[in-house]
DNA sequence: CCTGACACTTAGCATCAGAACC
DNA sequence: GGTTCTGATGCTAAGTGTCAGG
């Protein structure tokens, strides 16, 4: 079955980041560090081919003439819709009955919420206990004040620790509540402010630094920066010219005049004692006694309880990153011009605090002051500061499990669902636009085609020299694509080769339609390799156009949509009701992989990858042998049973059969883990769940973030602790269970 | 229109703890 | 009981997209 191609495809065999391999990506700048590139995989091709064909089929089905008319109709309808609530885009436009959306399920929960949204003028829904009238007449949903204080008192920090874990209270089903409108993000916000990085502890005097072979005592400031470098000594970063240059320049800024005059050559600096010292320290940390470890854990927990939560409206919500980023050396990804620069220590006077006026403001450390205390409830952050490398603003915000993030996430999928309803129309339109007389429209249409078909990112412009040279769709340059009128028996093939987000290489060869091909030829005419492919297009223009096609539509919605729909289709295609559980899981993971491929999600092979892969393969082989042995045995027992015709030999046959089943399951499980080890982190889990319309009420969500980024799973958790038992008892874990649940719903398609 | 500031999402990698394995 | 494997979590860089102001 075709899944096998997806399973454990060659990505990791040829994608090892560290192996050098020359390829033709021509860079603006230097052609250094190419080894870092990750290499594409042939899966990608197969997959896009398939997708392509599917789309073709689709196109033929719905006669485009009709579509065209529809387009106009819909346009009119849209303008009649009038204003829909903006902020929380959930508000479904006044639904016309004629759209039975049988294709996917909205869970009852969702429908309920949407309904609420519609008649949100009446307050009658409110839980009595929460009602406390405020002065404004607008819809009130969340009542700070009284309720708030109650909660506050109920949760003194001291005993919070165990309690908070053990009795998770009733979970708050924010998704059943109404939402703020008009850009208000909260009414009440109180928190303790950030946790600063621990102050620098000077090295013990026996740990020495040498310059040109001679011991040299550094000033604390210079020494601190030196330790940053020393800690990275084993990393290949420190061998790079740019890194070293940036580091040395910034280091010198921290030196005393004397040090500055003495230390003029980084090559002559010897950090090895420092480096060894830190290694020894981390060894020591590992070797700590249980008690000591527990102590640290407790201390962390205390800090978490104290600083890791805030009070937003009536609820105690987890903060995502309450620790301020510690100073260190900047590690950009890819060929970053600023790698090695000193990331400054953040002080209270750099910090802007955001909270409600009527809250207890966080105190700056004794003897210091905040830069500013602000009360802006149109934003979601609690703390911000400006970082010194790029000059960008960093924020402390809430955890993905929070209402504020959950709502956003939900909204994102709702938008993707809306796209599903009109994607045909949009596709028809951009295909029309390939023929437009206007260059800018053609470019827009071709770019959109790429974004849709290949799930490329939008590609905002970036400031040259400030970041690594990466591109997205709109910022593609001529040098990033190659055209082949004919390639490997296919017509009109476009070869993409560029560095995308995080300097991950995107390599793909795709056959495109003739019109697209011709257009590309046109766009490339008389251009230099480093000219923009779409010179009449940028993301703003594109998004403006998309906005006209559907409210809330932007380029990134296509990624969400296509990832989701791909998962859905793959699941449908790969799974069948008769399979046993492990087989279903394998299929599920294969479907996931298809999405990862579509989105070009990649991850570096872990350091131990090669070895563990071999181990795994060995295990798989062993199982396979075991299986064939078992089958042979079954045969002989069957023969035996035929001759003897007694109970005992019949039983033997049964036992053998059972054994085979078990082995088969184990084999599949091993294959699954092989597959999983090649799956990168991604948003897939969220995808699967939210897209399929599963919500917390319907299924016990894991609250915590991550796993291929279930990072943004909303909702309550009652589950985590039971998961472990679950796994040992039943041999499969929470994810499996989640899958089984999803699977049962998929069958409803 | 263009630009920069700002807010917020997305995503890869590091680290750590507990489970599985031997 | 040590070692390896896995998944959870933390961290933060790098994107997307909006908006105000010139």
PDB file of C-alpha atoms in Angstrom, chain A residues 3-145:
ATOM      1  CA  UNK A   3       1.458   4.262   2.906  1.00  0.00           C
ATOM      2  CA  UNK A   4       4.690   2.423   2.902  1.00  0.00           C
ATOM      3  CA  UNK A   5       6.295   5.093   0.907  1.00  0.00           C
ATOM      4  CA  UNK A   6       5.313   7.521   3.479  1.00  0.00           C
ATOM      5  CA  UNK A   7       6.413   5.353   6.291  1.00  0.00           C
ATOM      6  CA  UNK A   8       9.901   6.143   7.304  1.00  0.00           C
ATOM      7  CA  UNK A   9      10.672   7.686   4.020  1.00  0.00           C
ATOM      8  CA  UNK A  10      14.122   8.648   2.995  1.00  0.00           C
ATOM      9  CA  UNK A  11      13.985  12.052   4.585  1.00  0.00           C
ATOM     10  CA  UNK A  12      16.337  11.188   7.313  1.00  0.00           C
ATOM     11  CA  UNK A  13      18.636   9.235   5.218  1.00  0.00           C
ATOM     12  CA  UNK A  14      19.425  12.143   3.075  1.00  0.00           C
ATOM     13  CA  UNK A  15      18.468  14.977   5.275  1.00  0.00           C
ATOM     14  CA  UNK A  16      21.127  14.894   7.854  1.00  0.00           C
ATOM     15  CA  UNK A  17      21.842  18.419   8.539  1.00  0.00           C
ATOM     16  CA  UNK A  18      25.444  18.022   9.217  1.00  0.00           C
ATOM     17  CA  UNK A  19      26.487  16.114   6.216  1.00  0.00           C
ATOM     18  CA  UNK A  20      27.789  18.394   3.638  1.00  0.00           C
ATOM     19  CA  UNK A  21      26.421  18.002   0.226  1.00  0.00           C
ATOM     20  CA  UNK A  22      26.749  20.608  -2.365  1.00  0.00           C
ATOM     21  CA  UNK A  23      23.645  21.689  -4.045  1.00  0.00           C
ATOM     22  CA  UNK A  24      22.718  24.425  -6.268  1.00  0.00           C
ATOM     23  CA  UNK A  25      21.144  26.912  -3.985  1.00  0.00           C
ATOM     24  CA  UNK A  26      22.719  30.155  -4.926  1.00  0.00           C
ATOM     25  CA  UNK A  27      22.820  32.554  -2.163  1.00  0.00           C
ATOM     26  CA  UNK A  28      22.824  36.260  -2.167  1.00  0.00           C
ATOM     27  CA  UNK A  29      25.809  36.282  -0.026  1.00  0.00           C
ATOM     28  CA  UNK A  30      28.395  33.767   0.746  1.00  0.00           C
ATOM     29  CA  UNK A  31      27.932  30.139   0.157  1.00  0.00           C
ATOM     30  CA  UNK A  32      29.083  29.194   3.589  1.00  0.00           C
ATOM     31  CA  UNK A  33      27.531  26.778   5.996  1.00  0.00           C
ATOM     32  CA  UNK A  34      25.713  24.886   3.391  1.00  0.00           C
ATOM     33  CA  UNK A  35      26.226  21.746   5.412  1.00  0.00           C
ATOM     34  CA  UNK A  36      23.519  23.007   7.630  1.00  0.00           C
ATOM     35  CA  UNK A  37      20.982  22.604   4.955  1.00  0.00           C
ATOM     36  CA  UNK A  38      18.468  19.974   5.342  1.00  0.00           C
ATOM     37  CA  UNK A  39      17.728  18.076   2.292  1.00  0.00           C
ATOM     38  CA  UNK A  40      14.436  17.487   0.777  1.00  0.00           C
ATOM     39  CA  UNK A  41      12.850  14.166   0.356  1.00  0.00           C
ATOM     40  CA  UNK A  42      11.344  12.362  -2.467  1.00  0.00           C
ATOM     41  CA  UNK A  43       8.240  11.712  -0.477  1.00  0.00           C
ATOM     42  CA  UNK A  44       7.384  15.243  -0.969  1.00  0.00           C
ATOM     43  CA  UNK A  45       7.155  14.786  -4.611  1.00  0.00           C
ATOM     44  CA  UNK A  46       4.961  11.764  -4.472  1.00  0.00           C
ATOM     45  CA  UNK A  47       2.772  13.438  -2.096  1.00  0.00           C
ATOM     46  CA  UNK A  48       2.296  16.605  -3.986  1.00  0.00           C
ATOM     47  CA  UNK A  49       1.682  14.628  -7.071  1.00  0.00           C
ATOM     48  CA  UNK A  50      -1.106  12.861  -5.410  1.00  0.00           C
ATOM     49  CA  UNK A  51      -2.530  15.993  -4.067  1.00  0.00           C
ATOM     50  CA  UNK A  52      -2.260  17.596  -7.381  1.00  0.00           C
ATOM     51  CA  UNK A  53      -4.154  14.856  -9.048  1.00  0.00           C
ATOM     52  CA  UNK A  54      -6.820  15.012  -6.466  1.00  0.00           C
ATOM     53  CA  UNK A  55      -7.294  18.622  -7.071  1.00  0.00           C
ATOM     54  CA  UNK A  56      -7.451  18.062 -10.751  1.00  0.00           C
ATOM     55  CA  UNK A  57     -10.204  15.578 -10.266  1.00  0.00           C
ATOM     56  CA  UNK A  58     -12.030  18.017  -8.174  1.00  0.00           C
ATOM     57  CA  UNK A  59     -11.765  20.679 -10.763  1.00  0.00           C
ATOM     58  CA  UNK A  60     -13.201  18.533 -13.442  1.00  0.00           C
ATOM     59  CA  UNK A  61     -16.075  17.561 -11.334  1.00  0.00           C
ATOM     60  CA  UNK A  62     -17.470  20.949 -10.674  1.00  0.00           C
ATOM     61  CA  UNK A  63     -17.910  22.543 -14.013  1.00  0.00           C
ATOM     62  CA  UNK A  64     -16.093  25.791 -13.919  1.00  0.00           C
ATOM     63  CA  UNK A  65     -18.727  27.709 -15.777  1.00  0.00           C
ATOM     64  CA  UNK A  66     -21.173  27.251 -12.979  1.00  0.00           C
ATOM     65  CA  UNK A  67     -18.528  28.132 -10.528  1.00  0.00           C
ATOM     66  CA  UNK A  68     -17.971  31.357 -12.221  1.00  0.00           C
ATOM     67  CA  UNK A  69     -21.532  32.391 -11.859  1.00  0.00           C
ATOM     68  CA  UNK A  70     -21.484  31.312  -8.291  1.00  0.00           C
ATOM     69  CA  UNK A  71     -18.603  33.519  -7.732  1.00  0.00           C
ATOM     70  CA  UNK A  72     -20.589  36.562  -8.571  1.00  0.00           C
ATOM     71  CA  UNK A  73     -23.479  35.492  -6.532  1.00  0.00           C
ATOM     72  CA  UNK A  74     -21.304  34.938  -3.582  1.00  0.00           C
ATOM     73  CA  UNK A  75     -19.652  38.225  -3.968  1.00  0.00           C
ATOM     74  CA  UNK A  76     -22.930  39.949  -3.681  1.00  0.00           C
ATOM     75  CA  UNK A  77     -23.974  37.870  -0.755  1.00  0.00           C
ATOM     76  CA  UNK A  78     -20.848  38.722   0.998  1.00  0.00           C
ATOM     77  CA  UNK A  79     -21.394  42.391   0.834  1.00  0.00           C
ATOM     78  CA  UNK A  80     -24.870  41.932   2.124  1.00  0.00           C
ATOM     79  CA  UNK A  81     -23.648  40.087   5.098  1.00  0.00           C
ATOM     80  CA  UNK A  82     -22.675  43.303   6.584  1.00  0.00           C
ATOM     81  CA  UNK A  83     -20.314  43.663   9.430  1.00  0.00           C
ATOM     82  CA  UNK A  84     -19.625  40.614  11.383  1.00  0.00           C
ATOM     83  CA  UNK A  85     -18.107  40.850  14.735  1.00  0.00           C
ATOM     84  CA  UNK A  86     -14.542  41.429  14.157  1.00  0.00           C
ATOM     85  CA  UNK A  87     -12.418  40.863  17.131  1.00  0.00           C
ATOM     86  CA  UNK A  88     -13.307  37.335  17.776  1.00  0.00           C
ATOM     87  CA  UNK A  89     -14.082  36.309  14.275  1.00  0.00           C
ATOM     88  CA  UNK A  90     -16.137  33.426  15.593  1.00  0.00           C
ATOM     89  CA  UNK A  91     -19.327  34.997  14.752  1.00  0.00           C
ATOM     90  CA  UNK A  92     -20.542  32.924  11.940  1.00  0.00           C
ATOM     91  CA  UNK A  93     -22.107  35.093   9.348  1.00  0.00           C
ATOM     92  CA  UNK A  94     -25.855  34.850   9.413  1.00  0.00           C
ATOM     93  CA  UNK A  95     -26.154  31.331   8.194  1.00  0.00           C
ATOM     94  CA  UNK A  96     -28.263  30.604   5.242  1.00  0.00           C
ATOM     95  CA  UNK A  97     -29.828  27.207   5.601  1.00  0.00           C
ATOM     96  CA  UNK A  98     -28.797  26.002   2.235  1.00  0.00           C
ATOM     97  CA  UNK A  99     -25.341  25.032   3.341  1.00  0.00           C
ATOM     98  CA  UNK A 100     -25.553  21.718   5.020  1.00  0.00           C
ATOM     99  CA  UNK A 101     -21.987  21.279   6.020  1.00  0.00           C
ATOM    100  CA  UNK A 102     -21.940  17.576   6.200  1.00  0.00           C
ATOM    101  CA  UNK A 103     -18.333  17.333   5.474  1.00  0.00           C
ATOM    102  CA  UNK A 104     -17.011  17.776   8.906  1.00  0.00           C
ATOM    103  CA  UNK A 105     -18.434  17.917  12.306  1.00  0.00           C
ATOM    104  CA  UNK A 106     -18.865  20.832  14.457  1.00  0.00           C
ATOM    105  CA  UNK A 107     -19.111  19.446  17.867  1.00  0.00           C
ATOM    106  CA  UNK A 108     -22.225  20.327  19.740  1.00  0.00           C
ATOM    107  CA  UNK A 109     -20.099  22.433  21.952  1.00  0.00           C
ATOM    108  CA  UNK A 110     -19.084  24.612  19.146  1.00  0.00           C
ATOM    109  CA  UNK A 111     -22.493  25.038  17.809  1.00  0.00           C
ATOM    110  CA  UNK A 112     -23.657  25.990  21.167  1.00  0.00           C
ATOM    111  CA  UNK A 113     -21.042  28.611  21.481  1.00  0.00           C
ATOM    112  CA  UNK A 114     -21.764  30.040  18.156  1.00  0.00           C
ATOM    113  CA  UNK A 115     -25.351  30.268  18.962  1.00  0.00           C
ATOM    114  CA  UNK A 116     -24.545  32.076  22.078  1.00  0.00           C
ATOM    115  CA  UNK A 117     -22.514  34.437  20.153  1.00  0.00           C
ATOM    116  CA  UNK A 118     -25.423  35.289  18.012  1.00  0.00           C
ATOM    117  CA  UNK A 119     -27.822  36.101  20.714  1.00  0.00           C
ATOM    118  CA  UNK A 120     -25.273  37.502  22.945  1.00  0.00           C
ATOM    119  CA  UNK A 121     -27.324  40.514  23.688  1.00  0.00           C
ATOM    120  CA  UNK A 122     -29.094  38.844  26.465  1.00  0.00           C
ATOM    121  CA  UNK A 123     -27.444  38.273  29.715  1.00  0.00           C
ATOM    122  CA  UNK A 124     -29.663  35.567  30.958  1.00  0.00           C
ATOM    123  CA  UNK A 125     -27.096  32.894  30.434  1.00  0.00           C
ATOM    124  CA  UNK A 126     -24.892  33.988  33.194  1.00  0.00           C
ATOM    125  CA  UNK A 127     -24.205  31.824  36.072  1.00  0.00           C
ATOM    126  CA  UNK A 128     -25.886  33.568  38.928  1.00  0.00           C
ATOM    127  CA  UNK A 129     -22.910  33.392  41.154  1.00  0.00           C
ATOM    128  CA  UNK A 130     -20.847  35.351  38.746  1.00  0.00           C
ATOM    129  CA  UNK A 131     -23.209  38.155  38.232  1.00  0.00           C
ATOM    130  CA  UNK A 132     -22.153  41.341  39.677  1.00  0.00           C
ATOM    131  CA  UNK A 133     -23.330  44.328  37.874  1.00  0.00           C
ATOM    132  CA  UNK A 134     -20.786  46.707  36.622  1.00  0.00           C
ATOM    133  CA  UNK A 135     -21.375  50.189  35.469  1.00  0.00           C
ATOM    134  CA  UNK A 136     -21.182  49.675  31.778  1.00  0.00           C
ATOM    135  CA  UNK A 137     -24.252  48.481  30.008  1.00  0.00           C
ATOM    136  CA  UNK A 138     -22.488  46.413  27.500  1.00  0.00           C
ATOM    137  CA  UNK A 139     -22.578  42.691  27.582  1.00  0.00           C
ATOM    138  CA  UNK A 140     -20.692  41.527  30.545  1.00  0.00           C
ATOM    139  CA  UNK A 141     -19.186  38.190  30.680  1.00  0.00           C
ATOM    140  CA  UNK A 142     -16.458  38.159  33.153  1.00  0.00           C
ATOM    141  CA  UNK A 143     -16.763  39.722  36.473  1.00  0.00           C
ATOM    142  CA  UNK A 144     -13.592  40.658  38.216  1.00  0.00           C
ATOM    143  CA  UNK A 145     -14.203  42.207  41.593  1.00  0.00           C
TER     144      UNK A 145
END
